[in-house]
PDB file of C-alpha atoms in Angstrom:
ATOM      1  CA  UNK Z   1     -46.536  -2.336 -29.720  1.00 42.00           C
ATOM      2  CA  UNK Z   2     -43.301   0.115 -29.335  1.00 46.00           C
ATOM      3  CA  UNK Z   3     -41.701   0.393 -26.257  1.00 46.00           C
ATOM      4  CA  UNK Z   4     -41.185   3.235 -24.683  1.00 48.00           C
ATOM      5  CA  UNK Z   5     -37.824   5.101 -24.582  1.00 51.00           C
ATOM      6  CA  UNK Z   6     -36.149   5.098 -21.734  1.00 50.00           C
ATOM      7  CA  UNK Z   7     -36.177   8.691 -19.990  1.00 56.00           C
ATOM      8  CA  UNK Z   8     -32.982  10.684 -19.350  1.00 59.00           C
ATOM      9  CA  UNK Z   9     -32.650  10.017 -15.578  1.00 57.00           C
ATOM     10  CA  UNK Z  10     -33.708   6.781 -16.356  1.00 63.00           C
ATOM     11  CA  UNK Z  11     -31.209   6.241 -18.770  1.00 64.00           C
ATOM     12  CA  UNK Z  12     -28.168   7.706 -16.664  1.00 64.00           C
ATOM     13  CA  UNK Z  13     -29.398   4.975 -14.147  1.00 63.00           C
ATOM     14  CA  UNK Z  14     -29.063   2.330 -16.259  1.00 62.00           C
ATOM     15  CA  UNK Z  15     -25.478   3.546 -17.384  1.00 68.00           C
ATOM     16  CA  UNK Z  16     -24.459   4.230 -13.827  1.00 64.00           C
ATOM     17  CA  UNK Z  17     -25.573   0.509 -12.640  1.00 63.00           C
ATOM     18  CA  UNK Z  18     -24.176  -1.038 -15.789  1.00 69.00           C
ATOM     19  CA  UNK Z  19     -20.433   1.225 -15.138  1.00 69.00           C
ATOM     20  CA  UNK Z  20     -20.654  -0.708 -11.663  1.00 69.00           C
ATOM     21  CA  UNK Z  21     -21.384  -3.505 -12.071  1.00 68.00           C
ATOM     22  CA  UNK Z  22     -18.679  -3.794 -15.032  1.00 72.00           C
ATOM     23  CA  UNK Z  23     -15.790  -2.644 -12.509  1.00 69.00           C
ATOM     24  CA  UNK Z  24     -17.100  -5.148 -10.218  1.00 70.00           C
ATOM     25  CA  UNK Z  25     -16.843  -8.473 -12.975  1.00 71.00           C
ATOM     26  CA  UNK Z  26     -13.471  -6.484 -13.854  1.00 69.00           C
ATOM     27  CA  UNK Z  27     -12.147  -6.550 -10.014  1.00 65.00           C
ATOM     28  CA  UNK Z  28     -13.823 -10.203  -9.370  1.00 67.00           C
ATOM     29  CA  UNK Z  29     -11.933 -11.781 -12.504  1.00 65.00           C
ATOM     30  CA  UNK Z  30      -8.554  -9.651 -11.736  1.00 62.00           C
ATOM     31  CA  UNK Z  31      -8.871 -10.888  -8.153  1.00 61.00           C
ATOM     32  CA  UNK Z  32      -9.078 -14.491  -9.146  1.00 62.00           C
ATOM     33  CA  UNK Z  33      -6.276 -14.290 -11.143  1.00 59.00           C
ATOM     34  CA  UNK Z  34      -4.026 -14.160  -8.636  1.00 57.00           C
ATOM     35  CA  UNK Z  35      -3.251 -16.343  -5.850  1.00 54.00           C
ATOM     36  CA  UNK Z  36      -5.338 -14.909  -2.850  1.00 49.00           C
ATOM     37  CA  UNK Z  37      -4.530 -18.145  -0.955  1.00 46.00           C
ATOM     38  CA  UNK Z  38      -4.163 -15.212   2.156  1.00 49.00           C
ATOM     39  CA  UNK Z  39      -6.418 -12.423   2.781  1.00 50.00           C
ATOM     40  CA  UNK Z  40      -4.374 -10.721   5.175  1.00 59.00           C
ATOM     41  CA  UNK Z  41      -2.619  -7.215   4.034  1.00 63.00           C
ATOM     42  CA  UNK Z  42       0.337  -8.881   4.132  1.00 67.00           C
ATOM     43  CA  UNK Z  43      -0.769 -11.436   1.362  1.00 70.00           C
ATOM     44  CA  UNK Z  44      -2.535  -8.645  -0.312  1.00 74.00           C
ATOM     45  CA  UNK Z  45       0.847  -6.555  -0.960  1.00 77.00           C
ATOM     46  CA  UNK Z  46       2.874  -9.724  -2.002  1.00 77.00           C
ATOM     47  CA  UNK Z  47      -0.021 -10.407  -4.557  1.00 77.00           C
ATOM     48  CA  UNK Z  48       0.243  -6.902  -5.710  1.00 80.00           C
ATOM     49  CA  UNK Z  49       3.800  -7.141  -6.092  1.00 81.00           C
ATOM     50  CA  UNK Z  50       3.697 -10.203  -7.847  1.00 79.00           C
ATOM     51  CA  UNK Z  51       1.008  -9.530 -10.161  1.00 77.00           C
ATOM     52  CA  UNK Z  52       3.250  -7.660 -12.676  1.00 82.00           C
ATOM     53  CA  UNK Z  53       1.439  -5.415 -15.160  1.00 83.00           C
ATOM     54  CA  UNK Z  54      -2.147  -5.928 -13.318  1.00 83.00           C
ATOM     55  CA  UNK Z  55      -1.010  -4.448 -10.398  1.00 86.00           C
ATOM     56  CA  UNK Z  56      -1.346  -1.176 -10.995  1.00 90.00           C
ATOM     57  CA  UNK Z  57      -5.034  -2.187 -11.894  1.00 88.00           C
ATOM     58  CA  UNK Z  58      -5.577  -4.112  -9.356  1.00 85.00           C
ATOM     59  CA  UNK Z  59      -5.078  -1.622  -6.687  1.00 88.00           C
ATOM     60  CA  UNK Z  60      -7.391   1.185  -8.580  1.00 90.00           C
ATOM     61  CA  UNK Z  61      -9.931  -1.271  -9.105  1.00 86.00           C
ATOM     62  CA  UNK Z  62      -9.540  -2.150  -5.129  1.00 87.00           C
ATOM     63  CA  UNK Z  63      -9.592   1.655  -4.243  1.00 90.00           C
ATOM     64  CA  UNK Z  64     -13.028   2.048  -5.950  1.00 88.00           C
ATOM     65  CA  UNK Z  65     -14.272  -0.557  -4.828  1.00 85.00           C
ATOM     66  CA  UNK Z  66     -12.965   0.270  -1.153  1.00 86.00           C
ATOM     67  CA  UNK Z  67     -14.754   4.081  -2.174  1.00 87.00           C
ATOM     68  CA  UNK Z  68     -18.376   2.887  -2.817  1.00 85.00           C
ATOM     69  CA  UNK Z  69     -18.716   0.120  -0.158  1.00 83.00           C
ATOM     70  CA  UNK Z  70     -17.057   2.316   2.900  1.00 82.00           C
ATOM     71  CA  UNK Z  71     -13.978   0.582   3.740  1.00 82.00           C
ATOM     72  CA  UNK Z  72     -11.037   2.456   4.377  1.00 82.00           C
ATOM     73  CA  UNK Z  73      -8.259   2.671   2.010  1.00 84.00           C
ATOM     74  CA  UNK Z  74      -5.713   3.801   4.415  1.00 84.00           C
ATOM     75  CA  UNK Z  75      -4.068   0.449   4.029  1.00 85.00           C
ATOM     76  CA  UNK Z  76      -4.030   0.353   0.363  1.00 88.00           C
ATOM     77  CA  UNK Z  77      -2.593   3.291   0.288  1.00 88.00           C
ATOM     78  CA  UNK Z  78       0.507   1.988   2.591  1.00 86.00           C
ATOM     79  CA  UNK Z  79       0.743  -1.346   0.560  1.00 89.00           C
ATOM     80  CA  UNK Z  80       0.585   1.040  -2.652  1.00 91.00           C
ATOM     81  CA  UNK Z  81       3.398   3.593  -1.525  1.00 89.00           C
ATOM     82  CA  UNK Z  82       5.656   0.135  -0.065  1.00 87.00           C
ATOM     83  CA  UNK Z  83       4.892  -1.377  -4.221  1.00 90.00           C
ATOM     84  CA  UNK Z  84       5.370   1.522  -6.159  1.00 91.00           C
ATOM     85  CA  UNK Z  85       6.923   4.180  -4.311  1.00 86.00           C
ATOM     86  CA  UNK Z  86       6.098   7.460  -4.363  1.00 86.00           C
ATOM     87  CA  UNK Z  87       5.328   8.841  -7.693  1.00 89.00           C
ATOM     88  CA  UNK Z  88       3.482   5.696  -9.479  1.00 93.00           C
ATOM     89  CA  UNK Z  89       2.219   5.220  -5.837  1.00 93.00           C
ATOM     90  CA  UNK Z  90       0.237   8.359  -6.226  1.00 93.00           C
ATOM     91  CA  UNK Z  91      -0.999   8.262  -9.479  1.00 95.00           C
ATOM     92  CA  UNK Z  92      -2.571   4.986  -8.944  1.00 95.00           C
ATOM     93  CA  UNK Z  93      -3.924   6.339  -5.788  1.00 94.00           C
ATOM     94  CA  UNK Z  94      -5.483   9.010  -7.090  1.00 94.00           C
ATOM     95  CA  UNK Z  95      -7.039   7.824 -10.129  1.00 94.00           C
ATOM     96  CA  UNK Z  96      -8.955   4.996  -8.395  1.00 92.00           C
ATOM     97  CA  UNK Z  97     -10.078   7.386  -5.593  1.00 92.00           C
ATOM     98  CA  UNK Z  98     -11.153   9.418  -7.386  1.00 93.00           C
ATOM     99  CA  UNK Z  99     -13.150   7.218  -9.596  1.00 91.00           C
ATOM    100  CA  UNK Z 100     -14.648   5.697  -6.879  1.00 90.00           C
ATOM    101  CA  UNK Z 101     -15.689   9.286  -5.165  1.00 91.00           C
ATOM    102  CA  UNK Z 102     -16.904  10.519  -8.739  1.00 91.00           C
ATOM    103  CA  UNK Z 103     -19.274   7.125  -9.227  1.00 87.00           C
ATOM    104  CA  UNK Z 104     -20.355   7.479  -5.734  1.00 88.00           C
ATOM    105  CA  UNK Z 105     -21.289  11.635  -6.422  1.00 90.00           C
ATOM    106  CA  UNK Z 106     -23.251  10.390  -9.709  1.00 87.00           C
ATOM    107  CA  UNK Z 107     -24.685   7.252  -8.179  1.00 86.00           C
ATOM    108  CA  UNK Z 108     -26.214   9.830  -5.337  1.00 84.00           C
ATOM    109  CA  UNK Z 109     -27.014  12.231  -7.554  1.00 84.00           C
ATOM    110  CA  UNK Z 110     -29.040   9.899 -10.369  1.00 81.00           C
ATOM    111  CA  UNK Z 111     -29.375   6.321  -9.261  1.00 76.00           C
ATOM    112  CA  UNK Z 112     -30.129   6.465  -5.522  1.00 75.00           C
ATOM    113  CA  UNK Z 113     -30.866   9.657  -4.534  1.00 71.00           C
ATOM    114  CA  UNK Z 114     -34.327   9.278  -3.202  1.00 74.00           C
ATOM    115  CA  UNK Z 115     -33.105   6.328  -0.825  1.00 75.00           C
ATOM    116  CA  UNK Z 116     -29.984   8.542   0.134  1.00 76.00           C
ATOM    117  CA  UNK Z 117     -32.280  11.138   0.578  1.00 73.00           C
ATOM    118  CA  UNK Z 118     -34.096   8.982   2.900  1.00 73.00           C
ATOM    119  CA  UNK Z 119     -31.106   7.295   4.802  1.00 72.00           C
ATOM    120  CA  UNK Z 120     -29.805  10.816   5.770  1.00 69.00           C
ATOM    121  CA  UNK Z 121     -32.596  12.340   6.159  1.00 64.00           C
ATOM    122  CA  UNK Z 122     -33.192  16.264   7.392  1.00 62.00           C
ATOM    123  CA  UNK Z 123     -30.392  16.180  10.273  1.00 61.00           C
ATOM    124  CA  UNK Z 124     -28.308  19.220  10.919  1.00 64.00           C
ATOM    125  CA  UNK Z 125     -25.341  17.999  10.072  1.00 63.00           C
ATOM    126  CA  UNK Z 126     -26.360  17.471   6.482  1.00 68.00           C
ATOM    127  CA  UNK Z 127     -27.865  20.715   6.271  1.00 71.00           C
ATOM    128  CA  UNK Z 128     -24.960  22.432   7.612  1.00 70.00           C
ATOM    129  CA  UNK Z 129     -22.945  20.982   4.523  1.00 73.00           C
ATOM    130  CA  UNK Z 130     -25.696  21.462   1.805  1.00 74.00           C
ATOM    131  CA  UNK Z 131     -25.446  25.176   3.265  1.00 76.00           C
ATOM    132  CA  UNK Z 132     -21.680  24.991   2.993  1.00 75.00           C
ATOM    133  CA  UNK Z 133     -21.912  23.805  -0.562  1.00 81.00           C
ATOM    134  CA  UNK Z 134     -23.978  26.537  -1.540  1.00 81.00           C
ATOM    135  CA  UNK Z 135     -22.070  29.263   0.082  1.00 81.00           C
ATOM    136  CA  UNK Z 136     -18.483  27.960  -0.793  1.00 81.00           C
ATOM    137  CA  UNK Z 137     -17.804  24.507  -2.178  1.00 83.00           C
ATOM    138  CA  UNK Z 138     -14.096  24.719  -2.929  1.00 84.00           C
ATOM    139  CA  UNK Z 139     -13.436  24.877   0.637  1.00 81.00           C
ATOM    140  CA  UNK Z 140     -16.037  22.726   2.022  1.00 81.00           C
ATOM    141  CA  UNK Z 141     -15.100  20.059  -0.282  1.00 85.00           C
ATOM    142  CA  UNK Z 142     -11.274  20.274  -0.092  1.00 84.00           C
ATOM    143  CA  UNK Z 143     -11.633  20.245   3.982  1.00 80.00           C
ATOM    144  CA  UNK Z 144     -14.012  17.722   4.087  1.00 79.00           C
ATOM    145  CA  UNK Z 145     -11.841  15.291   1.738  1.00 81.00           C
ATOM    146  CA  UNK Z 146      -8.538  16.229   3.504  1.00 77.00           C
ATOM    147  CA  UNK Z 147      -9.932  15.842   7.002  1.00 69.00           C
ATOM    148  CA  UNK Z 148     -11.885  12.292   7.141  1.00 57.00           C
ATOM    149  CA  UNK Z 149     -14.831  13.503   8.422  1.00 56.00           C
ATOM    150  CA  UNK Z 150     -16.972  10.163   9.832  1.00 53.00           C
ATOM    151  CA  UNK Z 151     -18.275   8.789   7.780  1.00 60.00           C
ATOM    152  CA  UNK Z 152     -15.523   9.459   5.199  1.00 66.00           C
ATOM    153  CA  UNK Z 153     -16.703   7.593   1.928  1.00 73.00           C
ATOM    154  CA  UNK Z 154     -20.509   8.486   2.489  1.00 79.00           C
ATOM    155  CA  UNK Z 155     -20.061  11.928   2.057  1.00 83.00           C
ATOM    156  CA  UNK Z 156     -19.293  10.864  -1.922  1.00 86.00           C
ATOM    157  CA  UNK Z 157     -22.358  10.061  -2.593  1.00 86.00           C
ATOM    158  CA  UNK Z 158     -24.022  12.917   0.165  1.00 85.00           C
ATOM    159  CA  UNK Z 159     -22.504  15.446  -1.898  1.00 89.00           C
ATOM    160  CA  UNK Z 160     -24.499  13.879  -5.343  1.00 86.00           C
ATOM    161  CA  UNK Z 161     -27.785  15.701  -3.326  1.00 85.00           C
ATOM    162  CA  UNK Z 162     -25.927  19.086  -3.253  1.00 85.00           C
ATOM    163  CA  UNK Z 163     -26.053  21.581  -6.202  1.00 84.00           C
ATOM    164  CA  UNK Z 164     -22.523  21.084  -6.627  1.00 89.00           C
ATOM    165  CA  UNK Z 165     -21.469  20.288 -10.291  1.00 89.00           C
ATOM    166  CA  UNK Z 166     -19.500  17.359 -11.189  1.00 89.00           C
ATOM    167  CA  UNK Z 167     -16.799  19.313 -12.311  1.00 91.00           C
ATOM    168  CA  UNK Z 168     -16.550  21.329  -9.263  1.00 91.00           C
ATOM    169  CA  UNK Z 169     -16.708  18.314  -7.208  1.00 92.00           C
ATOM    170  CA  UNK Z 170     -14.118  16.419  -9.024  1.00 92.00           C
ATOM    171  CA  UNK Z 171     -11.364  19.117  -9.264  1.00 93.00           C
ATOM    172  CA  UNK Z 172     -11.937  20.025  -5.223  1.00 92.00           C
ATOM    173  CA  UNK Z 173     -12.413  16.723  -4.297  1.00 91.00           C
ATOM    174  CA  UNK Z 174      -8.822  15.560  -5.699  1.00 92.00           C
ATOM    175  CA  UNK Z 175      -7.183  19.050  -4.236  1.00 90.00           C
ATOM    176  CA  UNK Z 176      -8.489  17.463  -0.904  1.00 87.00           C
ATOM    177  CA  UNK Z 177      -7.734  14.185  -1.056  1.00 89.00           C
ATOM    178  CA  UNK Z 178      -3.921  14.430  -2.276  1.00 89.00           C
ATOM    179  CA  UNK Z 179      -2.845  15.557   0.703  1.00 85.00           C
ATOM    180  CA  UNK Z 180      -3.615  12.553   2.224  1.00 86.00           C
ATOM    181  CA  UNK Z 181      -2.880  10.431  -0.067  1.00 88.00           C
ATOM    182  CA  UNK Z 182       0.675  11.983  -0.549  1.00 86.00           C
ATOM    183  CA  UNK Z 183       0.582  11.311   3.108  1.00 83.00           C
ATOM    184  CA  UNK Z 184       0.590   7.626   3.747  1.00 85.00           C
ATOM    185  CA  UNK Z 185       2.093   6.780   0.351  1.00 88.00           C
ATOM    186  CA  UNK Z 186       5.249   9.025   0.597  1.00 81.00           C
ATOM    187  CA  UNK Z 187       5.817   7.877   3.909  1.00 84.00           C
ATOM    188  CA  UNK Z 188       5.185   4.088   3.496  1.00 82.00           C
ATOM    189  CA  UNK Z 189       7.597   3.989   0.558  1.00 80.00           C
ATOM    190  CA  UNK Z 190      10.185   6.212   2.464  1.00 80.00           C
ATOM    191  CA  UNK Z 191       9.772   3.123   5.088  1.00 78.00           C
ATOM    192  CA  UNK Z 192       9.553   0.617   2.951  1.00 73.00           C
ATOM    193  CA  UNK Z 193      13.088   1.363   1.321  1.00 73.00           C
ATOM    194  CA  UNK Z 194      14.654   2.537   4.862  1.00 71.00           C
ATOM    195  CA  UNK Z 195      13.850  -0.820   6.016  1.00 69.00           C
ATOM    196  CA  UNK Z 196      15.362  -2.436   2.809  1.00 67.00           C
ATOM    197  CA  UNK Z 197      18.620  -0.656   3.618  1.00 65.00           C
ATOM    198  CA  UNK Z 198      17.762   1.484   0.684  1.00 67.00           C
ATOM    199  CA  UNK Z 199      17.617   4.758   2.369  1.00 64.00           C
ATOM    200  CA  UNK Z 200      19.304   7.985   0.551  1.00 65.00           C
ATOM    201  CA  UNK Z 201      18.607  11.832  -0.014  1.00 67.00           C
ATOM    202  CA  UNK Z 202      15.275  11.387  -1.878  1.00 70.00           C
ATOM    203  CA  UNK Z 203      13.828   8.906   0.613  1.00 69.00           C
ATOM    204  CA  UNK Z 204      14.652  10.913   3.829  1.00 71.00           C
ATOM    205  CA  UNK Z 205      13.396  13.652   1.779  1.00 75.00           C
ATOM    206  CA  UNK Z 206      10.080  11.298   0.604  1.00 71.00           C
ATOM    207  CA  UNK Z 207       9.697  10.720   4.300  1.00 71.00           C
ATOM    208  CA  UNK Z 208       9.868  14.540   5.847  1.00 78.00           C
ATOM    209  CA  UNK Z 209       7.524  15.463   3.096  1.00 74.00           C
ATOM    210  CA  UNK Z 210       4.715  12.377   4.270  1.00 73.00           C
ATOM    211  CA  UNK Z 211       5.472  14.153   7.684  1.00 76.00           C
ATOM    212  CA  UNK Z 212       4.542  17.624   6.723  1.00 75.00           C
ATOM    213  CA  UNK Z 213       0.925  16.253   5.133  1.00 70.00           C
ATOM    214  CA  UNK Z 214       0.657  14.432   8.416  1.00 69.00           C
ATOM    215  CA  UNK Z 215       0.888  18.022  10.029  1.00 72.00           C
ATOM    216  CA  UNK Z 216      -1.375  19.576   7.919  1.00 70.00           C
ATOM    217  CA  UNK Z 217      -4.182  17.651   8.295  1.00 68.00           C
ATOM    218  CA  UNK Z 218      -3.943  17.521  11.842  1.00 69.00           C
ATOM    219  CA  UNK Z 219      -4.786  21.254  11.565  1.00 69.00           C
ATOM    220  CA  UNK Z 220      -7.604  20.449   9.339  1.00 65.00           C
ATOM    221  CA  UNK Z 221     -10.219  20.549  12.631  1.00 62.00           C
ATOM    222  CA  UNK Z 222      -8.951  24.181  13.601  1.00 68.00           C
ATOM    223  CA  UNK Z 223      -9.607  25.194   9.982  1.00 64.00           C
ATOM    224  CA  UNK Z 224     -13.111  23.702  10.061  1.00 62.00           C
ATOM    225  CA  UNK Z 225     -13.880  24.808  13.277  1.00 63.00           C
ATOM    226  CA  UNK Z 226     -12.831  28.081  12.553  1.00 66.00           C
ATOM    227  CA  UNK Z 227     -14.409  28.469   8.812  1.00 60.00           C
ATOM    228  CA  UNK Z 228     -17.717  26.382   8.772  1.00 58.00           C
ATOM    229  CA  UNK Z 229     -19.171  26.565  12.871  1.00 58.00           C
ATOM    230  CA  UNK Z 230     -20.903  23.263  13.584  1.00 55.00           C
ATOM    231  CA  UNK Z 231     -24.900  23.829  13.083  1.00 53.00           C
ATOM    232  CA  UNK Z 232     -26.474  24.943  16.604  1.00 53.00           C
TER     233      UNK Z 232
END
């Protein structure tokens, strides 16, 4: 007797799962590759920095795993920008945050959507952003990744129950979540090198631009406020 084929949702499932749980075996035998005798962030940057031409991967691999299971990668991204400075320091911030918000998106939109479905439920909140999606989701999404809106790394896979496409959702999600990023990398390795003695032109320079970012997205909440009124 022939099995039958798998279906198409069923089948993005199984590629979605199978993507995941690859990055995790990836990030497990990278990890133990290195001496993680401390835990600490301290021993995580001095791992980083000592793990040569993994490093780079290590940290991406960290930041989506940091994306799908909710923990905040605000301290990556200072170890990252102290490592790497400001340029590399970005890239490699970027790529694996955004990674980890596209698998989220796709694992809410195909693999787990009824029990995301479930977990948020009909709330207002959620309903105000489906509405926001649907009326303009190049703003919604760029505010909503710029400002960390609690909770932060749920909203990736939130947005998978939207209509948004993927596309749309990738491009406006990495608009939104430079900013930030340029944020605490920029200024961490403008720190970082200041505190080495290093400091010149570029650095001070480094560090006044991680201070404007700062300033924008404080003024994120006005924006939101002011553009997408809280559901009643």
């Amino acid at each position: 007797m022939q099995s039958q084929p798998l279906n198409p949702h069923s089948r993005r499932r199984f590629t979605l799962f199978a993507v995941v749980f690859l990055i995790l075996i990836l990030a497990i035998g990278l990890l133990a590759s290195c001496d993680l005798t401390h835990l600490d962030w301290h021993g995580l940057r001095e791992n980083i920095r000592d793990s040569g031409f993994r490093g780079p991967l290590i940290c991406m691999l960290l930041y989506i795993l940091f994306t799908l299971l909710f923990i905040p990668s605000t301290p990556l991204s200072l170890i990252v920008g102290a490592v790497y400075g400001v340029v590399a320091g970005t890239v490699y911030a970027s790529i694996g945050t955004l990674i980890g918000a596209t698998l989220a998106f796709l694992i809410g939109r195909y693999a787990l959507h009824r029990s995301i479905r479930r977990w948020i439920g009909d709330g207002k909140t959620f309903h105000w952003i489906d509405e926001g999606i649907k009326n303009d989701p190049w703003r919604i999404i760029v505010i909503s990744r710029m400002f960390p809106i609690t909770p932060y790394n749920f909203l990736n896979y939130a947005y998978g129950l939207t209509g948004v496409s993927l596309a749309k959702y990738m491009i406006a999600s990495w608009l939104g979540m430079l900013p930030p990023i340029i944020a605490w990398v920029w200024t961490a390795a403008a720190a970082g090198r200041i505190a080495e003695g290093n400091a010149d032109k570029k650095i001070f320079i480094a560090l006044l631009v991680g201070t404007a970012f700062f300033a924008l997205i404080s003024y994120m909440p006005r924006l939101i406020r002011k553009w997408f009124p809280p559901p009643s």
